[in-house]
Amino acid sequence: MKPKSKPNWTFKSKLGLPVVFIACSFFFFAGLFGSSLFFSQDISVATPRQRLLESVYDLMPFGDSGDDSITIIPFQVLSWRPRALYFPNFATAEQCESIINMAKPSLKPSTLALRKGETTESTQGIRTSSGMFISASEDDTGTLDIIEEKIARATMLPRINGEAFNVLHYEVGQRYNAHYDAFNPDEYGPQKSQRVASFLLYLSDVEEGGETMFPLENGIITDESYDFEKCIGLKVKPRQGDGLLFYSLLSNGTIDPTSMHGSCPVIVGDKWVATKWIRDQEDQD
């Protein structure tokens, strides 16, 4: 008869696997929480996000017109045909309200650049908003100067190539039918310069309607009988502080046919937007 073996009194057998697992988990999460708290304090207080990036990446030598820091401007590509990019939280609510307040006293019915043979009477109803033009140099608050500089960095197109801001207000039912921002010389005559890109800064939320729409996105519409009043295709909903950039010209300098766009009618609320048109040469207007 074999003698009974002595029991193996180990730490595991005394406490049991569940207790050991719980203890290990406790120390693991305690260490994880402590380290995350330490690093979060270090980043938020002593090391801002920009400095953190610069500590990870060696900054390159820069020229006389360059920067000694990294610029962070988040964006999302909405479309490649046309080239359209979305910039969330491009401006603060305070900046948006400041632009609205400076524009309100000078609003007038929006006008159109007329094609050959068109008249003001024949184009009524195409663009029904009100608006005004203001340059950064006319803004004593400095808000437009900050926005204009940020747009230049986002587009990599010089500030001097930009037209004055066109601040627009759309009330219920108002819209802008589909159109191009670039000017076809065959329709508008010879051009000293051409609009390369447009940057729309949404100054207010719109409860319903008011989207910026691209009906020819990716060439989905080829029918020449397209109704310019229709609000179809890729739609971008206005949200205060967000930006929308799209390019009117292709890389070869010709007009991108898919850059046709418009503003859907406002259904509920009202819409405020500041538009910056950027040309291929210094703006002389």
Coordinates of C-alpha atoms in Angstrom, one line a residue:
M1 CA 0.0 0.0 0.0
K2 CA 1.5 3.3 -1.1
P3 CA 1.9 6.0 1.5
K4 CA -0.2 9.1 1.1
S5 CA 1.7 11.9 -0.5
K6 CA 2.0 15.1 1.4
P7 CA -0.3 17.9 0.2
N8 CA 1.5 20.6 -2.0
W9 CA 0.6 23.7 0.0
T10 CA 1.6 26.4 -2.5
F11 CA 0.4 30.1 -2.7
K12 CA -1.8 29.2 -5.6
S13 CA -3.5 26.3 -3.9
K14 CA -4.1 28.3 -0.7
L15 CA -5.7 31.3 -2.4
G16 CA -7.1 29.7 -5.5
L17 CA -6.9 30.8 -9.1
P18 CA -9.8 33.4 -8.9
V19 CA -8.1 35.3 -6.0
V20 CA -4.7 35.3 -7.7
F21 CA -6.3 36.6 -11.0
I22 CA -8.2 39.3 -9.2
A23 CA -5.1 40.5 -7.3
C24 CA -3.0 40.5 -10.5
S25 CA -5.7 42.4 -12.3
F26 CA -5.9 45.0 -9.5
F27 CA -2.2 45.7 -9.6
F28 CA -2.2 45.8 -13.4
F29 CA -5.0 48.4 -13.7
A30 CA -3.6 50.4 -10.8
G31 CA -0.3 50.7 -12.5
L32 CA -2.0 51.5 -15.8
F33 CA -4.1 54.2 -14.2
G34 CA -1.2 55.7 -12.4
S35 CA 1.0 55.9 -15.5
S36 CA -1.8 57.3 -17.7
L37 CA -2.4 60.0 -15.0
F38 CA 1.2 60.9 -14.9
F39 CA 1.6 61.2 -18.6
S40 CA -1.7 63.0 -19.1
Q41 CA -0.5 65.6 -16.6
D42 CA 2.9 65.9 -18.3
I43 CA 1.4 66.4 -21.7
S44 CA -1.4 68.9 -20.7
V45 CA 0.7 71.0 -18.4
A46 CA 4.3 70.9 -19.5
T47 CA 4.1 69.4 -23.0
P48 CA 1.3 70.6 -25.3
R49 CA 0.4 68.5 -28.4
Q50 CA 2.4 70.6 -30.7
R51 CA 5.6 70.3 -28.5
L52 CA 4.9 66.6 -28.3
L53 CA 5.0 66.2 -32.0
E54 CA 8.1 68.3 -32.3
S55 CA 9.8 66.1 -29.7
V56 CA 9.0 63.0 -31.8
Y57 CA 10.0 64.5 -35.2
D58 CA 13.2 66.3 -35.8
L59 CA 12.3 69.7 -37.3
M60 CA 13.8 70.4 -40.7
P61 CA 15.9 73.5 -41.4
F62 CA 13.6 76.2 -42.8
G63 CA 13.9 79.1 -45.1
D64 CA 13.4 82.8 -44.4
S65 CA 9.6 82.4 -45.0
G66 CA 9.2 79.1 -43.2
D67 CA 8.1 78.2 -39.7
D68 CA 10.1 76.9 -36.7
S69 CA 7.1 74.8 -35.5
I70 CA 4.6 72.2 -36.7
T71 CA 1.1 73.3 -37.7
I72 CA -1.8 70.9 -36.9
I73 CA -5.0 71.4 -39.0
P74 CA -7.1 68.2 -39.1
F75 CA -9.1 67.5 -42.2
Q76 CA -11.1 64.8 -44.0
V77 CA -11.2 64.2 -47.7
L78 CA -14.8 64.2 -48.8
S79 CA -14.2 63.7 -52.5
W80 CA -11.5 63.5 -55.2
R81 CA -13.9 64.5 -58.0
P82 CA -14.1 67.3 -57.1
R83 CA -11.2 67.7 -54.7
A84 CA -13.1 68.6 -51.6
L85 CA -11.8 68.6 -48.0
Y86 CA -13.7 69.1 -44.7
F87 CA -12.0 70.9 -41.8
P88 CA -13.8 70.3 -38.4
N89 CA -13.6 73.1 -35.8
F90 CA -11.6 75.4 -38.1
A91 CA -12.8 78.5 -36.2
T92 CA -14.1 79.1 -32.7
A93 CA -17.7 80.0 -31.9
E94 CA -16.5 83.4 -30.8
Q95 CA -14.7 84.0 -34.1
C96 CA -17.8 83.1 -36.0
E97 CA -20.1 85.3 -34.0
S98 CA -17.6 88.2 -34.4
I99 CA -17.7 87.9 -38.2
I100 CA -21.5 87.7 -38.2
N101 CA -21.8 90.9 -36.1
M102 CA -19.4 92.8 -38.3
A103 CA -21.3 91.8 -41.4
K104 CA -24.9 92.4 -40.3
P105 CA -24.9 96.3 -40.8
S106 CA -23.7 96.1 -44.4
L107 CA -25.7 93.2 -45.9
K108 CA -27.1 93.8 -49.4
P109 CA -28.9 91.4 -51.9
S110 CA -26.3 89.1 -53.4
T111 CA -25.3 89.7 -57.0
L112 CA -24.0 87.5 -59.8
A113 CA -21.2 87.7 -62.4
L114 CA -23.2 87.8 -65.6
R115 CA -22.5 85.6 -68.7
K116 CA -22.6 87.0 -72.2
G117 CA -26.2 87.9 -72.9
E118 CA -27.4 87.6 -69.3
T119 CA -29.1 90.5 -67.4
T120 CA -29.9 91.1 -63.8
E121 CA -33.6 90.6 -64.6
S122 CA -33.0 87.3 -66.4
T123 CA -31.0 85.8 -63.5
Q124 CA -33.4 86.6 -60.7
G125 CA -34.0 83.7 -58.4
I126 CA -30.6 82.0 -59.0
R127 CA -29.0 83.5 -55.9
T128 CA -31.3 84.8 -53.3
S129 CA -29.1 85.4 -50.3
S130 CA -27.8 88.7 -48.9
G131 CA -24.1 89.4 -48.3
M132 CA -21.2 91.8 -48.1
F133 CA -17.5 91.9 -48.7
I134 CA -14.8 92.6 -46.1
S135 CA -11.1 92.2 -46.2
A136 CA -8.9 91.2 -43.2
S137 CA -7.3 94.7 -43.2
E138 CA -10.8 96.2 -42.6
D139 CA -11.4 94.1 -39.4
D140 CA -10.2 95.9 -36.3
T141 CA -10.7 92.8 -34.2
G142 CA -8.1 90.8 -36.0
T143 CA -10.4 87.8 -36.4
L144 CA -10.3 87.7 -40.2
D145 CA -6.5 88.1 -40.1
I146 CA -6.3 84.9 -38.0
I147 CA -8.8 83.0 -40.2
E148 CA -7.1 84.2 -43.5
E149 CA -3.7 83.0 -42.3
K150 CA -5.1 79.6 -41.3
I151 CA -6.7 79.3 -44.7
A152 CA -3.4 80.0 -46.4
R153 CA -1.8 77.2 -44.4
A154 CA -4.6 74.8 -45.1
T155 CA -4.6 75.4 -48.9
M156 CA -0.8 76.3 -49.3
L157 CA -2.0 79.2 -51.5
P158 CA -0.7 82.7 -50.7
R159 CA -2.8 85.1 -48.8
I160 CA -2.3 87.8 -51.4
N161 CA -4.1 85.6 -54.0
G162 CA -7.3 85.6 -52.0
E163 CA -10.3 87.9 -52.6
A164 CA -12.0 89.7 -49.7
F165 CA -14.3 87.6 -47.6
N166 CA -17.8 87.3 -48.9
V167 CA -20.0 86.9 -45.8
L168 CA -23.4 85.5 -46.8
H169 CA -26.7 85.2 -45.0
Y170 CA -29.4 82.7 -46.1
E171 CA -32.9 82.9 -44.6
V172 CA -35.6 80.3 -44.9
G173 CA -36.2 79.4 -48.6
Q174 CA -33.1 81.2 -49.9
R175 CA -30.6 79.3 -52.0
Y176 CA -27.9 79.5 -54.6
N177 CA -28.5 77.3 -57.7
A178 CA -25.6 75.0 -58.9
H179 CA -22.8 77.0 -60.5
Y180 CA -19.0 77.2 -61.0
D181 CA -16.8 79.6 -59.1
A182 CA -14.2 79.6 -61.9
F183 CA -15.0 81.7 -64.9
N184 CA -15.1 80.1 -68.3
P185 CA -13.6 82.6 -70.8
D186 CA -16.0 81.4 -73.5
E187 CA -18.9 82.5 -71.3
Y188 CA -17.5 85.4 -69.3
G189 CA -14.8 86.8 -71.6
P190 CA -11.0 86.9 -71.1
Q191 CA -9.9 86.6 -67.4
K192 CA -6.8 88.3 -65.9
S193 CA -6.7 85.5 -63.3
Q194 CA -8.7 82.5 -62.4
R195 CA -10.3 81.2 -59.2
V196 CA -8.3 78.1 -58.1
A197 CA -10.1 77.2 -54.9
S198 CA -12.9 78.2 -52.6
F199 CA -12.9 78.0 -48.8
L200 CA -16.3 78.1 -47.0
L201 CA -16.3 78.8 -43.3
Y202 CA -19.7 78.0 -41.8
L203 CA -20.5 80.7 -39.2
S204 CA -23.7 79.1 -37.9
D205 CA -25.5 75.8 -37.6
V206 CA -28.5 75.2 -39.8
E207 CA -31.3 73.2 -38.3
E208 CA -32.6 71.8 -41.6
G209 CA -31.5 72.5 -45.2
G210 CA -28.7 74.9 -46.4
E211 CA -26.3 72.1 -47.4
T212 CA -23.5 72.8 -49.8
M213 CA -24.1 70.3 -52.6
F214 CA -22.0 69.0 -55.5
P215 CA -24.4 67.5 -58.0
L216 CA -21.7 66.2 -60.4
E217 CA -19.6 64.6 -57.7
N218 CA -17.6 61.8 -59.4
G219 CA -19.4 62.6 -62.6
I220 CA -22.6 61.0 -61.6
I221 CA -24.8 63.3 -63.7
T222 CA -24.2 63.6 -67.5
D223 CA -27.6 64.7 -68.6
E224 CA -27.4 68.2 -70.1
S225 CA -31.0 68.9 -69.1
Y226 CA -30.0 68.9 -65.4
D227 CA -32.2 71.1 -63.3
F228 CA -29.9 73.6 -61.5
E229 CA -32.5 74.1 -58.8
K230 CA -32.3 70.5 -57.7
C231 CA -30.4 69.7 -54.5
I232 CA -28.8 66.4 -55.2
G233 CA -25.4 64.7 -55.0
L234 CA -22.7 65.1 -52.3
K235 CA -24.0 67.3 -49.5
V236 CA -22.1 69.0 -46.7
K237 CA -24.2 70.1 -43.7
P238 CA -23.2 73.5 -42.3
R239 CA -21.9 73.4 -38.7
Q240 CA -20.6 76.4 -36.9
G241 CA -16.8 76.7 -37.1
D242 CA -16.3 74.0 -39.7
G243 CA -14.6 74.7 -43.0
L244 CA -15.0 73.3 -46.5
L245 CA -12.3 73.6 -49.2
F246 CA -12.8 72.6 -52.8
Y247 CA -10.7 73.2 -55.9
S248 CA -12.3 74.7 -59.1
L249 CA -9.3 73.9 -61.3
L250 CA -7.6 70.6 -62.3
S251 CA -3.9 70.2 -62.0
N252 CA -3.5 71.2 -65.7
G253 CA -5.2 74.6 -65.0
T254 CA -8.5 73.8 -66.7
I255 CA -11.9 74.0 -65.0
D256 CA -12.9 70.9 -63.1
P257 CA -16.4 70.0 -64.4
T258 CA -17.2 68.2 -61.2
S259 CA -16.6 71.4 -59.1
M260 CA -20.2 72.6 -59.9
H261 CA -21.8 73.3 -56.5
G262 CA -24.7 75.2 -54.9
S263 CA -26.4 76.0 -51.7
C264 CA -29.6 74.0 -50.9
P265 CA -32.6 76.0 -49.7
V266 CA -32.7 76.7 -46.0
I267 CA -35.8 74.9 -44.5
V268 CA -35.5 75.6 -40.8
G269 CA -33.2 78.3 -39.2
D270 CA -30.8 80.5 -41.1
K271 CA -27.4 80.1 -42.6
W272 CA -24.3 82.3 -42.2
V273 CA -21.1 81.5 -44.2
A274 CA -17.9 83.4 -45.0
T275 CA -16.4 82.5 -48.4
K276 CA -12.8 83.1 -49.4
W277 CA -12.1 82.7 -53.2
I278 CA -8.4 82.1 -54.0
R279 CA -7.0 82.9 -57.4
D280 CA -3.9 81.7 -59.3
Q281 CA -2.4 85.2 -59.2
E282 CA -2.3 88.1 -56.7
D283 CA -5.8 89.6 -56.5
Q284 CA -5.9 93.1 -57.9
D285 CA -9.6 93.9 -57.2

